[in-house]
Amino acid sequence: MERQRRIPEATVARLPVYLRTLLDVQTDGVTTISSERLAELAGVNAAKVRKDLSYLGSFGTRGVGYDVDHLLVQMSRELGLTRDWPVAIVGVGNLGAALANYGGFGDRGFPVAALIDADPTKVGTTLGGHTIRHLDDLPAVVNELGIAIGIIATPAAGAQEVADRLVAAGVTSILNFAPAVVTVPEQATLRKVDLALELQVLSFYGQRDSIGSSLREELGVSAESTNSGA
Amino acid sequence: MERQRRIPEATVARLPVYLRTLLDVQTDGVTTISSERLAELAGVNAAKVRKDLSYLGSFGTRGVGYDVDHLLVQMSRELGLTRDWPVAIVGVGNLGAALANYGGFGDRGFPVAALIDADPTKVGTTLGGHTIRHLDDLPAVVNELGIAIGIIATPAAGAQEVADRLVAAGVTSILNFAPAVVTVPEQATLRKVDLALELQVLSFYGQRDSIGSSLREELGVSAESTNSGA
DNA sequence: CCGACCTTGTTCTCTTGTTCACAAAGTGCC
DNA sequence: GGCACTTTGTGAACAAGAGAACAAGGTCGG
Ligand SMILES: NC(=O)c1ccc[n+]([C@@H]2O[C@H](COP(=O)([O-])OP(=O)(O)OC[C@H]3O[C@@H](n4cnc5c(N)ncnc54)[C@H](O)[C@@H]3O)[C@@H](O)[C@H]2O)c1
Ligand SMILES: NC(=O)c1ccc[n+]([C@@H]2O[C@H](COP(=O)([O-])OP(=O)(O)OC[C@H]3O[C@@H](n4cnc5c(N)ncnc54)[C@H](O)[C@@H]3O)[C@@H](O)[C@H]2O)c1
């Protein structure tokens, strides 16, 4: 009788938030936490916390709450954080260099293990203890260092090619910073961080608020009457 | 008879992708595009494209497709990109400096207009043409320069305080890079970019794939038979 | 040992988002 | 001018996610 092992995507995306929150309270010496409290700290709804945690099959204690240490163990295991995931950064420019210099990843089990670039003048130079290797060496680098995750920090034009090469080299997890649509085969996972998109979304809601305010001023307080039609 | 003016959140998040795609094809001299083609380039479903675009109230031409220029105008207007949105970066460290040096924002209507830090040794120094101002000057800076968006690039510990100060100074759009849960009043909009979270999500799916493979090897090809219970 | 109290786990409902499928609408050829 | 062809716009079915509510289960004080 197998446990229900399909964790919803939305839940997966929240687990890291819970994890960080739990690490925080653990540091403060807290040993037990209720869904209510965890929800407050993680900025979500308590029912959601309980449902999310139930997917882990982890048991809280009714009347008491969850054991922080136990929860951390379960969660780390589920997220695959019991091992290291060596990362390769492809494209060592402005952003790539900043990421390479950032210590926060190694701490959390994602050591930067390799830097890759296509620019011959950069290849061979050293940054943060790593010698920059050429893109053509990717298969060798991945093999030698056991690269599990590739970070794309090249200009948009090169992103798809880099992704293809990463996948060809056996890397199935990719984080893309380039503002381009990149596709990968089904067996691989791609996530993206798109700052321009974030800013444009902020712009949308910012503008809307302004308009909203103006309208509200003009029309009185009837702005609430947005009936949810059908 | 007012047009239906509630654009779903999911749609808002896709508009920037369409926008970028359209700019690309416009550069190539394309003047008309079908939902099918746009969907392909943007990496989404064609029906979704049509529904998303229908929220703009923009008219395609049946049998032909959408006029690229017209679509760009509509979309830019809807996203509020007809004006500039001056950005202040708070926390000019490793990441903040990289963002400040990055030219890609100003190009797209988000000029970096101010740099803020709390470290007295950094205040007064210059970076990318901007003199770093002290956090205490925030209200004045926001006022003088018409700051519309605040980017938080401080350590996690300071993030909530910075957010509070930004809001107090009148900034209602915030992009947070610090790995911390930050809350803002309802009238403000906050989005976050959390790299550790992204990596951990990749870890989850990466691990899962590995397990899947192993299991598949061990058990033959019965891995498909994950019956969706109830 | 018992009962009041607390918190979990889960069911149910509602909302949001995705996708299909097709009628309506326009184009351009003949 | 009409007809075949293309593509949009949207209704309806389907899937995923959020949140309220509550029964089940366990603690702890007396
Ligand atoms: N710098 C930022 O703050 C920032 C912010 C948001 C988005 N981005 C995006 O991140 C990406 C990198 O930005 P950046 O400012 O670091 O750019 P950059 O030009 O400073 O660096 C790009 C690096 O990639 C290398 N490169 C180019 N093509 C390559 C290829 N095919 N394979 C391997 N390496 C290649 C270049 O040699 C260069 O070293 C861009 O797509 C940019 O839009 C950057
Ligand atoms: N550097 C990266 O590549 C990277 C990647 C992912 C996440 N982050 C996150 O981004 C944030 C910044 O990272 P970093 O590497 O630039 O750190 P950093 O330590 O290099 O820089 C932080 C800067 O913020 C300033 N600061 C501290 N408290 C402040 C306050 N209350 N108000 C204003 N300024 C304040 C400091 O003086 C310093 O200049 C961190 O939260 C980090 O976790 C960074």
PDB file of N, CA and C in Angstrom, chain A residues 92-178:
ATOM      1  N   VAL A  92      30.128  33.736 -17.795  1.00  0.00           N
ATOM      2  CA  VAL A  92      30.702  34.402 -16.625  1.00  0.00           C
ATOM      3  C   VAL A  92      30.889  35.883 -16.937  1.00  0.00           C
ATOM      4  N   GLY A  93      29.777  36.577 -17.046  1.00  0.00           N
ATOM      5  CA  GLY A  93      29.842  38.020 -17.272  1.00  0.00           C
ATOM      6  C   GLY A  93      29.493  38.721 -15.981  1.00  0.00           C
ATOM      7  N   ASN A  94      28.778  39.791 -16.124  1.00  0.00           N
ATOM      8  CA  ASN A  94      28.330  40.589 -14.998  1.00  0.00           C
ATOM      9  C   ASN A  94      27.595  39.736 -13.962  1.00  0.00           C
ATOM     10  N   LEU A  95      26.555  39.097 -14.418  1.00  0.00           N
ATOM     11  CA  LEU A  95      25.717  38.316 -13.524  1.00  0.00           C
ATOM     12  C   LEU A  95      26.391  37.016 -13.100  1.00  0.00           C
ATOM     13  N   GLY A  96      26.949  36.317 -14.058  1.00  0.00           N
ATOM     14  CA  GLY A  96      27.597  35.046 -13.756  1.00  0.00           C
ATOM     15  C   GLY A  96      28.682  35.203 -12.706  1.00  0.00           C
ATOM     16  N   ALA A  97      29.437  36.277 -12.817  1.00  0.00           N
ATOM     17  CA  ALA A  97      30.512  36.514 -11.851  1.00  0.00           C
ATOM     18  C   ALA A  97      29.938  36.787 -10.471  1.00  0.00           C
ATOM     19  N   ALA A  98      28.870  37.566 -10.420  1.00  0.00           N
ATOM     20  CA  ALA A  98      28.243  37.855  -9.126  1.00  0.00           C
ATOM     21  C   ALA A  98      27.762  36.567  -8.473  1.00  0.00           C
ATOM     22  N   LEU A  99      27.169  35.715  -9.260  1.00  0.00           N
ATOM     23  CA  LEU A  99      26.687  34.443  -8.727  1.00  0.00           C
ATOM     24  C   LEU A  99      27.857  33.581  -8.252  1.00  0.00           C
ATOM     25  N   ALA A 100      28.931  33.594  -9.046  1.00  0.00           N
ATOM     26  CA  ALA A 100      30.093  32.776  -8.700  1.00  0.00           C
ATOM     27  C   ALA A 100      30.708  33.239  -7.384  1.00  0.00           C
ATOM     28  N   ASN A 101      30.672  34.523  -7.132  1.00  0.00           N
ATOM     29  CA  ASN A 101      31.265  35.073  -5.918  1.00  0.00           C
ATOM     30  C   ASN A 101      30.366  34.928  -4.690  1.00  0.00           C
ATOM     31  N   TYR A 102      29.143  34.587  -4.949  1.00  0.00           N
ATOM     32  CA  TYR A 102      28.175  34.510  -3.867  1.00  0.00           C
ATOM     33  C   TYR A 102      28.358  33.208  -3.096  1.00  0.00           C
ATOM     34  N   GLY A 103      28.532  33.296  -1.808  1.00  0.00           N
ATOM     35  CA  GLY A 103      28.777  32.106  -1.012  1.00  0.00           C
ATOM     36  C   GLY A 103      27.521  31.369  -0.591  1.00  0.00           C
ATOM     37  N   GLY A 104      26.378  31.997  -0.754  1.00  0.00           N
ATOM     38  CA  GLY A 104      25.137  31.465  -0.225  1.00  0.00           C
ATOM     39  C   GLY A 104      24.692  30.130  -0.815  1.00  0.00           C
ATOM     40  N   PHE A 105      25.238  29.756  -1.952  1.00  0.00           N
ATOM     41  CA  PHE A 105      24.789  28.525  -2.586  1.00  0.00           C
ATOM     42  C   PHE A 105      25.471  27.303  -1.992  1.00  0.00           C
ATOM     43  N   GLY A 106      26.808  27.385  -1.888  1.00  0.00           N
ATOM     44  CA  GLY A 106      27.548  26.257  -1.331  1.00  0.00           C
ATOM     45  C   GLY A 106      27.030  25.893   0.041  1.00  0.00           C
ATOM     46  N   ASP A 107      26.726  26.913   0.835  1.00  0.00           N
ATOM     47  CA  ASP A 107      26.185  26.698   2.175  1.00  0.00           C
ATOM     48  C   ASP A 107      24.969  25.784   2.157  1.00  0.00           C
ATOM     49  N   ARG A 108      24.163  25.954   1.150  1.00  0.00           N
ATOM     50  CA  ARG A 108      22.892  25.243   1.128  1.00  0.00           C
ATOM     51  C   ARG A 108      22.929  23.979   0.284  1.00  0.00           C
ATOM     52  N   GLY A 109      24.118  23.508  -0.035  1.00  0.00           N
ATOM     53  CA  GLY A 109      24.199  22.248  -0.749  1.00  0.00           C
ATOM     54  C   GLY A 109      24.295  22.364  -2.252  1.00  0.00           C
ATOM     55  N   PHE A 110      24.543  23.587  -2.731  1.00  0.00           N
ATOM     56  CA  PHE A 110      24.681  23.793  -4.168  1.00  0.00           C
ATOM     57  C   PHE A 110      26.023  24.440  -4.489  1.00  0.00           C
ATOM     58  N   PRO A 111      27.125  23.714  -4.292  1.00  0.00           N
ATOM     59  CA  PRO A 111      28.440  24.299  -4.514  1.00  0.00           C
ATOM     60  C   PRO A 111      28.655  24.638  -5.985  1.00  0.00           C
ATOM     61  N   VAL A 112      29.178  25.815  -6.215  1.00  0.00           N
ATOM     62  CA  VAL A 112      29.564  26.170  -7.579  1.00  0.00           C
ATOM     63  C   VAL A 112      30.825  25.373  -7.898  1.00  0.00           C
ATOM     64  N   ALA A 113      30.700  24.455  -8.838  1.00  0.00           N
ATOM     65  CA  ALA A 113      31.805  23.534  -9.104  1.00  0.00           C
ATOM     66  C   ALA A 113      32.540  23.864 -10.390  1.00  0.00           C
ATOM     67  N   ALA A 114      31.911  24.669 -11.258  1.00  0.00           N
ATOM     68  CA  ALA A 114      32.565  24.975 -12.531  1.00  0.00           C
ATOM     69  C   ALA A 114      32.034  26.263 -13.129  1.00  0.00           C
ATOM     70  N   LEU A 115      32.913  26.971 -13.820  1.00  0.00           N
ATOM     71  CA  LEU A 115      32.529  28.169 -14.562  1.00  0.00           C
ATOM     72  C   LEU A 115      32.850  27.929 -16.030  1.00  0.00           C
ATOM     73  N   ILE A 116      31.900  28.274 -16.880  1.00  0.00           N
ATOM     74  CA  ILE A 116      32.042  28.004 -18.308  1.00  0.00           C
ATOM     75  C   ILE A 116      31.775  29.290 -19.090  1.00  0.00           C
ATOM     76  N   ASP A 117      32.571  29.519 -20.120  1.00  0.00           N
ATOM     77  CA  ASP A 117      32.301  30.661 -20.985  1.00  0.00           C
ATOM     78  C   ASP A 117      32.727  30.301 -22.406  1.00  0.00           C
ATOM     79  N   ALA A 118      32.256  31.094 -23.358  1.00  0.00           N
ATOM     80  CA  ALA A 118      32.620  30.845 -24.759  1.00  0.00           C
ATOM     81  C   ALA A 118      33.690  31.828 -25.222  1.00  0.00           C
ATOM     82  N   ASP A 119      33.929  32.856 -24.419  1.00  0.00           N
ATOM     83  CA  ASP A 119      34.879  33.892 -24.803  1.00  0.00           C
ATOM     84  C   ASP A 119      36.312  33.409 -24.526  1.00  0.00           C
ATOM     85  N   PRO A 120      37.117  33.257 -25.601  1.00  0.00           N
ATOM     86  CA  PRO A 120      38.483  32.727 -25.446  1.00  0.00           C
ATOM     87  C   PRO A 120      39.328  33.558 -24.488  1.00  0.00           C
ATOM     88  N   THR A 121      39.043  34.870 -24.404  1.00  0.00           N
ATOM     89  CA  THR A 121      39.847  35.707 -23.512  1.00  0.00           C
ATOM     90  C   THR A 121      39.491  35.462 -22.047  1.00  0.00           C
ATOM     91  N   LYS A 122      38.338  34.892 -21.794  1.00  0.00           N
ATOM     92  CA  LYS A 122      37.963  34.611 -20.412  1.00  0.00           C
ATOM     93  C   LYS A 122      38.387  33.207 -19.990  1.00  0.00           C
ATOM     94  N   VAL A 123      38.343  32.300 -20.949  1.00  0.00           N
ATOM     95  CA  VAL A 123      38.726  30.925 -20.651  1.00  0.00           C
ATOM     96  C   VAL A 123      40.162  30.893 -20.136  1.00  0.00           C
ATOM     97  N   GLY A 124      40.355  30.189 -19.026  1.00  0.00           N
ATOM     98  CA  GLY A 124      41.693  30.088 -18.452  1.00  0.00           C
ATOM     99  C   GLY A 124      41.911  31.036 -17.294  1.00  0.00           C
ATOM    100  N   THR A 125      41.133  32.103 -17.242  1.00  0.00           N
ATOM    101  CA  THR A 125      41.252  33.010 -16.100  1.00  0.00           C
ATOM    102  C   THR A 125      40.535  32.397 -14.904  1.00  0.00           C
ATOM    103  N   THR A 126      40.841  32.931 -13.730  1.00  0.00           N
ATOM    104  CA  THR A 126      40.323  32.341 -12.502  1.00  0.00           C
ATOM    105  C   THR A 126      39.389  33.305 -11.786  1.00  0.00           C
ATOM    106  N   LEU A 127      38.371  32.749 -11.196  1.00  0.00           N
ATOM    107  CA  LEU A 127      37.411  33.568 -10.463  1.00  0.00           C
ATOM    108  C   LEU A 127      36.871  32.760  -9.303  1.00  0.00           C
ATOM    109  N   GLY A 128      36.996  33.315  -8.114  1.00  0.00           N
ATOM    110  CA  GLY A 128      36.475  32.626  -6.938  1.00  0.00           C
ATOM    111  C   GLY A 128      37.007  31.217  -6.782  1.00  0.00           C
ATOM    112  N   GLY A 129      38.261  31.024  -7.187  1.00  0.00           N
ATOM    113  CA  GLY A 129      38.865  29.709  -7.004  1.00  0.00           C
ATOM    114  C   GLY A 129      38.623  28.734  -8.141  1.00  0.00           C
ATOM    115  N   HIS A 130      37.911  29.187  -9.173  1.00  0.00           N
ATOM    116  CA  HIS A 130      37.660  28.292 -10.299  1.00  0.00           C
ATOM    117  C   HIS A 130      38.247  28.862 -11.583  1.00  0.00           C
ATOM    118  N   THR A 131      38.870  27.991 -12.322  1.00  0.00           N
ATOM    119  CA  THR A 131      39.365  28.389 -13.632  1.00  0.00           C
ATOM    120  C   THR A 131      38.222  28.251 -14.632  1.00  0.00           C
ATOM    121  N   ILE A 132      38.035  29.289 -15.407  1.00  0.00           N
ATOM    122  CA  ILE A 132      36.946  29.265 -16.383  1.00  0.00           C
ATOM    123  C   ILE A 132      37.292  28.319 -17.526  1.00  0.00           C
ATOM    124  N   ARG A 133      36.366  27.422 -17.809  1.00  0.00           N
ATOM    125  CA  ARG A 133      36.580  26.449 -18.872  1.00  0.00           C
ATOM    126  C   ARG A 133      35.771  26.834 -20.101  1.00  0.00           C
ATOM    127  N   HIS A 134      36.165  26.264 -21.224  1.00  0.00           N
ATOM    128  CA  HIS A 134      35.465  26.586 -22.467  1.00  0.00           C
ATOM    129  C   HIS A 134      34.193  25.751 -22.628  1.00  0.00           C
ATOM    130  N   LEU A 135      33.238  26.349 -23.291  1.00  0.00           N
ATOM    131  CA  LEU A 135      31.956  25.695 -23.519  1.00  0.00           C
ATOM    132  C   LEU A 135      32.122  24.317 -24.163  1.00  0.00           C
ATOM    133  N   ASP A 136      33.119  24.203 -25.014  1.00  0.00           N
ATOM    134  CA  ASP A 136      33.347  22.915 -25.692  1.00  0.00           C
ATOM    135  C   ASP A 136      33.764  21.815 -24.721  1.00  0.00           C
ATOM    136  N   ASP A 137      34.273  22.233 -23.565  1.00  0.00           N
ATOM    137  CA  ASP A 137      34.698  21.236 -22.576  1.00  0.00           C
ATOM    138  C   ASP A 137      33.537  20.752 -21.703  1.00  0.00           C
ATOM    139  N   LEU A 138      32.361  21.262 -21.982  1.00  0.00           N
ATOM    140  CA  LEU A 138      31.221  20.994 -21.110  1.00  0.00           C
ATOM    141  C   LEU A 138      31.035  19.508 -20.780  1.00  0.00           C
ATOM    142  N   PRO A 139      31.007  18.636 -21.785  1.00  0.00           N
ATOM    143  CA  PRO A 139      30.801  17.218 -21.468  1.00  0.00           C
ATOM    144  C   PRO A 139      31.846  16.693 -20.487  1.00  0.00           C
ATOM    145  N   ALA A 140      33.100  17.063 -20.711  1.00  0.00           N
ATOM    146  CA  ALA A 140      34.159  16.618 -19.812  1.00  0.00           C
ATOM    147  C   ALA A 140      33.965  17.186 -18.411  1.00  0.00           C
ATOM    148  N   VAL A 141      33.674  18.466 -18.352  1.00  0.00           N
ATOM    149  CA  VAL A 141      33.493  19.125 -17.057  1.00  0.00           C
ATOM    150  C   VAL A 141      32.351  18.478 -16.275  1.00  0.00           C
ATOM    151  N   VAL A 142      31.249  18.260 -16.954  1.00  0.00           N
ATOM    152  CA  VAL A 142      30.084  17.658 -16.300  1.00  0.00           C
ATOM    153  C   VAL A 142      30.447  16.290 -15.751  1.00  0.00           C
ATOM    154  N   ASN A 143      31.164  15.552 -16.539  1.00  0.00           N
ATOM    155  CA  ASN A 143      31.557  14.215 -16.143  1.00  0.00           C
ATOM    156  C   ASN A 143      32.528  14.219 -14.967  1.00  0.00           C
ATOM    157  N   GLU A 144      33.577  14.992 -15.104  1.00  0.00           N
ATOM    158  CA  GLU A 144      34.610  15.068 -14.071  1.00  0.00           C
ATOM    159  C   GLU A 144      34.046  15.499 -12.719  1.00  0.00           C
ATOM    160  N   LEU A 145      33.233  16.542 -12.759  1.00  0.00           N
ATOM    161  CA  LEU A 145      32.830  17.183 -11.509  1.00  0.00           C
ATOM    162  C   LEU A 145      31.435  16.775 -11.044  1.00  0.00           C
ATOM    163  N   GLY A 146      30.803  15.923 -11.811  1.00  0.00           N
ATOM    164  CA  GLY A 146      29.481  15.475 -11.405  1.00  0.00           C
ATOM    165  C   GLY A 146      28.463  16.602 -11.358  1.00  0.00           C
ATOM    166  N   ILE A 147      28.533  17.471 -12.354  1.00  0.00           N
ATOM    167  CA  ILE A 147      27.609  18.610 -12.403  1.00  0.00           C
ATOM    168  C   ILE A 147      26.171  18.128 -12.477  1.00  0.00           C
ATOM    169  N   ALA A 148      25.325  18.657 -11.599  1.00  0.00           N
ATOM    170  CA  ALA A 148      23.927  18.237 -11.564  1.00  0.00           C
ATOM    171  C   ALA A 148      22.992  19.335 -12.058  1.00  0.00           C
ATOM    172  N   ILE A 149      23.458  20.568 -11.924  1.00  0.00           N
ATOM    173  CA  ILE A 149      22.610  21.713 -12.269  1.00  0.00           C
ATOM    174  C   ILE A 149      23.415  22.701 -13.095  1.00  0.00           C
ATOM    175  N   GLY A 150      22.797  23.202 -14.153  1.00  0.00           N
ATOM    176  CA  GLY A 150      23.441  24.222 -14.969  1.00  0.00           C
ATOM    177  C   GLY A 150      22.721  25.542 -14.843  1.00  0.00           C
ATOM    178  N   ILE A 151      23.479  26.616 -14.636  1.00  0.00           N
ATOM    179  CA  ILE A 151      22.882  27.942 -14.591  1.00  0.00           C
ATOM    180  C   ILE A 151      23.284  28.699 -15.851  1.00  0.00           C
ATOM    181  N   ILE A 152      22.309  29.144 -16.598  1.00  0.00           N
ATOM    182  CA  ILE A 152      22.585  29.879 -17.827  1.00  0.00           C
ATOM    183  C   ILE A 152      22.582  31.366 -17.538  1.00  0.00           C
ATOM    184  N   ALA A 153      23.742  31.999 -17.712  1.00  0.00           N
ATOM    185  CA  ALA A 153      23.869  33.447 -17.494  1.00  0.00           C
ATOM    186  C   ALA A 153      24.532  34.087 -18.702  1.00  0.00           C
ATOM    187  N   THR A 154      24.184  33.594 -19.857  1.00  0.00           N
ATOM    188  CA  THR A 154      24.694  34.160 -21.113  1.00  0.00           C
ATOM    189  C   THR A 154      23.655  35.142 -21.663  1.00  0.00           C
ATOM    190  N   PRO A 155      24.004  35.896 -22.682  1.00  0.00           N
ATOM    191  CA  PRO A 155      22.983  36.702 -23.356  1.00  0.00           C
ATOM    192  C   PRO A 155      21.899  35.804 -23.929  1.00  0.00           C
ATOM    193  N   ALA A 156      20.746  36.399 -24.179  1.00  0.00           N
ATOM    194  CA  ALA A 156      19.581  35.630 -24.626  1.00  0.00           C
ATOM    195  C   ALA A 156      19.878  34.810 -25.878  1.00  0.00           C
ATOM    196  N   ALA A 157      20.658  35.388 -26.769  1.00  0.00           N
ATOM    197  CA  ALA A 157      20.903  34.736 -28.057  1.00  0.00           C
ATOM    198  C   ALA A 157      21.520  33.349 -27.900  1.00  0.00           C
ATOM    199  N   GLY A 158      22.345  33.173 -26.888  1.00  0.00           N
ATOM    200  CA  GLY A 158      23.039  31.900 -26.742  1.00  0.00           C
ATOM    201  C   GLY A 158      22.340  30.906 -25.836  1.00  0.00           C
ATOM    202  N   ALA A 159      21.239  31.317 -25.221  1.00  0.00           N
ATOM    203  CA  ALA A 159      20.645  30.514 -24.152  1.00  0.00           C
ATOM    204  C   ALA A 159      20.188  29.127 -24.605  1.00  0.00           C
ATOM    205  N   GLN A 160      19.480  29.088 -25.730  1.00  0.00           N
ATOM    206  CA  GLN A 160      18.961  27.797 -26.175  1.00  0.00           C
ATOM    207  C   GLN A 160      20.096  26.831 -26.509  1.00  0.00           C
ATOM    208  N   GLU A 161      21.104  27.354 -27.164  1.00  0.00           N
ATOM    209  CA  GLU A 161      22.232  26.484 -27.520  1.00  0.00           C
ATOM    210  C   GLU A 161      22.906  25.942 -26.263  1.00  0.00           C
ATOM    211  N   VAL A 162      23.103  26.803 -25.296  1.00  0.00           N
ATOM    212  CA  VAL A 162      23.729  26.368 -24.041  1.00  0.00           C
ATOM    213  C   VAL A 162      22.863  25.300 -23.370  1.00  0.00           C
ATOM    214  N   ALA A 163      21.552  25.539 -23.365  1.00  0.00           N
ATOM    215  CA  ALA A 163      20.659  24.556 -22.762  1.00  0.00           C
ATOM    216  C   ALA A 163      20.786  23.216 -23.469  1.00  0.00           C
ATOM    217  N   ASP A 164      20.799  23.248 -24.782  1.00  0.00           N
ATOM    218  CA  ASP A 164      20.922  22.017 -25.553  1.00  0.00           C
ATOM    219  C   ASP A 164      22.217  21.292 -25.199  1.00  0.00           C
ATOM    220  N   ARG A 165      23.272  22.064 -25.097  1.00  0.00           N
ATOM    221  CA  ARG A 165      24.566  21.446 -24.788  1.00  0.00           C
ATOM    222  C   ARG A 165      24.596  20.875 -23.386  1.00  0.00           C
ATOM    223  N   LEU A 166      23.964  21.592 -22.454  1.00  0.00           N
ATOM    224  CA  LEU A 166      23.896  21.082 -21.083  1.00  0.00           C
ATOM    225  C   LEU A 166      23.170  19.748 -21.053  1.00  0.00           C
ATOM    226  N   VAL A 167      22.039  19.712 -21.722  1.00  0.00           N
ATOM    227  CA  VAL A 167      21.248  18.477 -21.735  1.00  0.00           C
ATOM    228  C   VAL A 167      22.044  17.360 -22.407  1.00  0.00           C
ATOM    229  N   ALA A 168      22.681  17.706 -23.516  1.00  0.00           N
ATOM    230  CA  ALA A 168      23.476  16.699 -24.231  1.00  0.00           C
ATOM    231  C   ALA A 168      24.588  16.153 -23.341  1.00  0.00           C
ATOM    232  N   ALA A 169      25.080  17.017 -22.453  1.00  0.00           N
ATOM    233  CA  ALA A 169      26.171  16.598 -21.574  1.00  0.00           C
ATOM    234  C   ALA A 169      25.649  15.818 -20.364  1.00  0.00           C
ATOM    235  N   GLY A 170      24.334  15.732 -20.250  1.00  0.00           N
ATOM    236  CA  GLY A 170      23.776  14.933 -19.173  1.00  0.00           C
ATOM    237  C   GLY A 170      23.218  15.732 -18.001  1.00  0.00           C
ATOM    238  N   VAL A 171      23.182  17.052 -18.132  1.00  0.00           N
ATOM    239  CA  VAL A 171      22.619  17.881 -17.061  1.00  0.00           C
ATOM    240  C   VAL A 171      21.109  17.998 -17.282  1.00  0.00           C
ATOM    241  N   THR A 172      20.331  17.587 -16.298  1.00  0.00           N
ATOM    242  CA  THR A 172      18.879  17.581 -16.501  1.00  0.00           C
ATOM    243  C   THR A 172      18.169  18.673 -15.707  1.00  0.00           C
ATOM    244  N   SER A 173      18.910  19.462 -14.954  1.00  0.00           N
ATOM    245  CA  SER A 173      18.299  20.555 -14.203  1.00  0.00           C
ATOM    246  C   SER A 173      18.963  21.858 -14.609  1.00  0.00           C
ATOM    247  N   ILE A 174      18.156  22.802 -15.057  1.00  0.00           N
ATOM    248  CA  ILE A 174      18.703  24.042 -15.597  1.00  0.00           C
ATOM    249  C   ILE A 174      17.960  25.243 -15.041  1.00  0.00           C
ATOM    250  N   LEU A 175      18.725  26.240 -14.660  1.00  0.00           N
ATOM    251  CA  LEU A 175      18.137  27.503 -14.216  1.00  0.00           C
ATOM    252  C   LEU A 175      18.567  28.587 -15.200  1.00  0.00           C
ATOM    253  N   ASN A 176      17.599  29.198 -15.849  1.00  0.00           N
ATOM    254  CA  ASN A 176      17.910  30.146 -16.919  1.00  0.00           C
ATOM    255  C   ASN A 176      17.666  31.597 -16.505  1.00  0.00           C
ATOM    256  N   PHE A 177      18.698  32.413 -16.622  1.00  0.00           N
ATOM    257  CA  PHE A 177      18.574  33.837 -16.313  1.00  0.00           C
ATOM    258  C   PHE A 177      18.415  34.692 -17.556  1.00  0.00           C
ATOM    259  N   ALA A 178      18.644  34.105 -18.704  1.00  0.00           N
ATOM    260  CA  ALA A 178      18.581  34.888 -19.936  1.00  0.00           C
ATOM    261  C   ALA A 178      17.131  35.147 -20.314  1.00  0.00           C
TER     262      ALA A 178
END
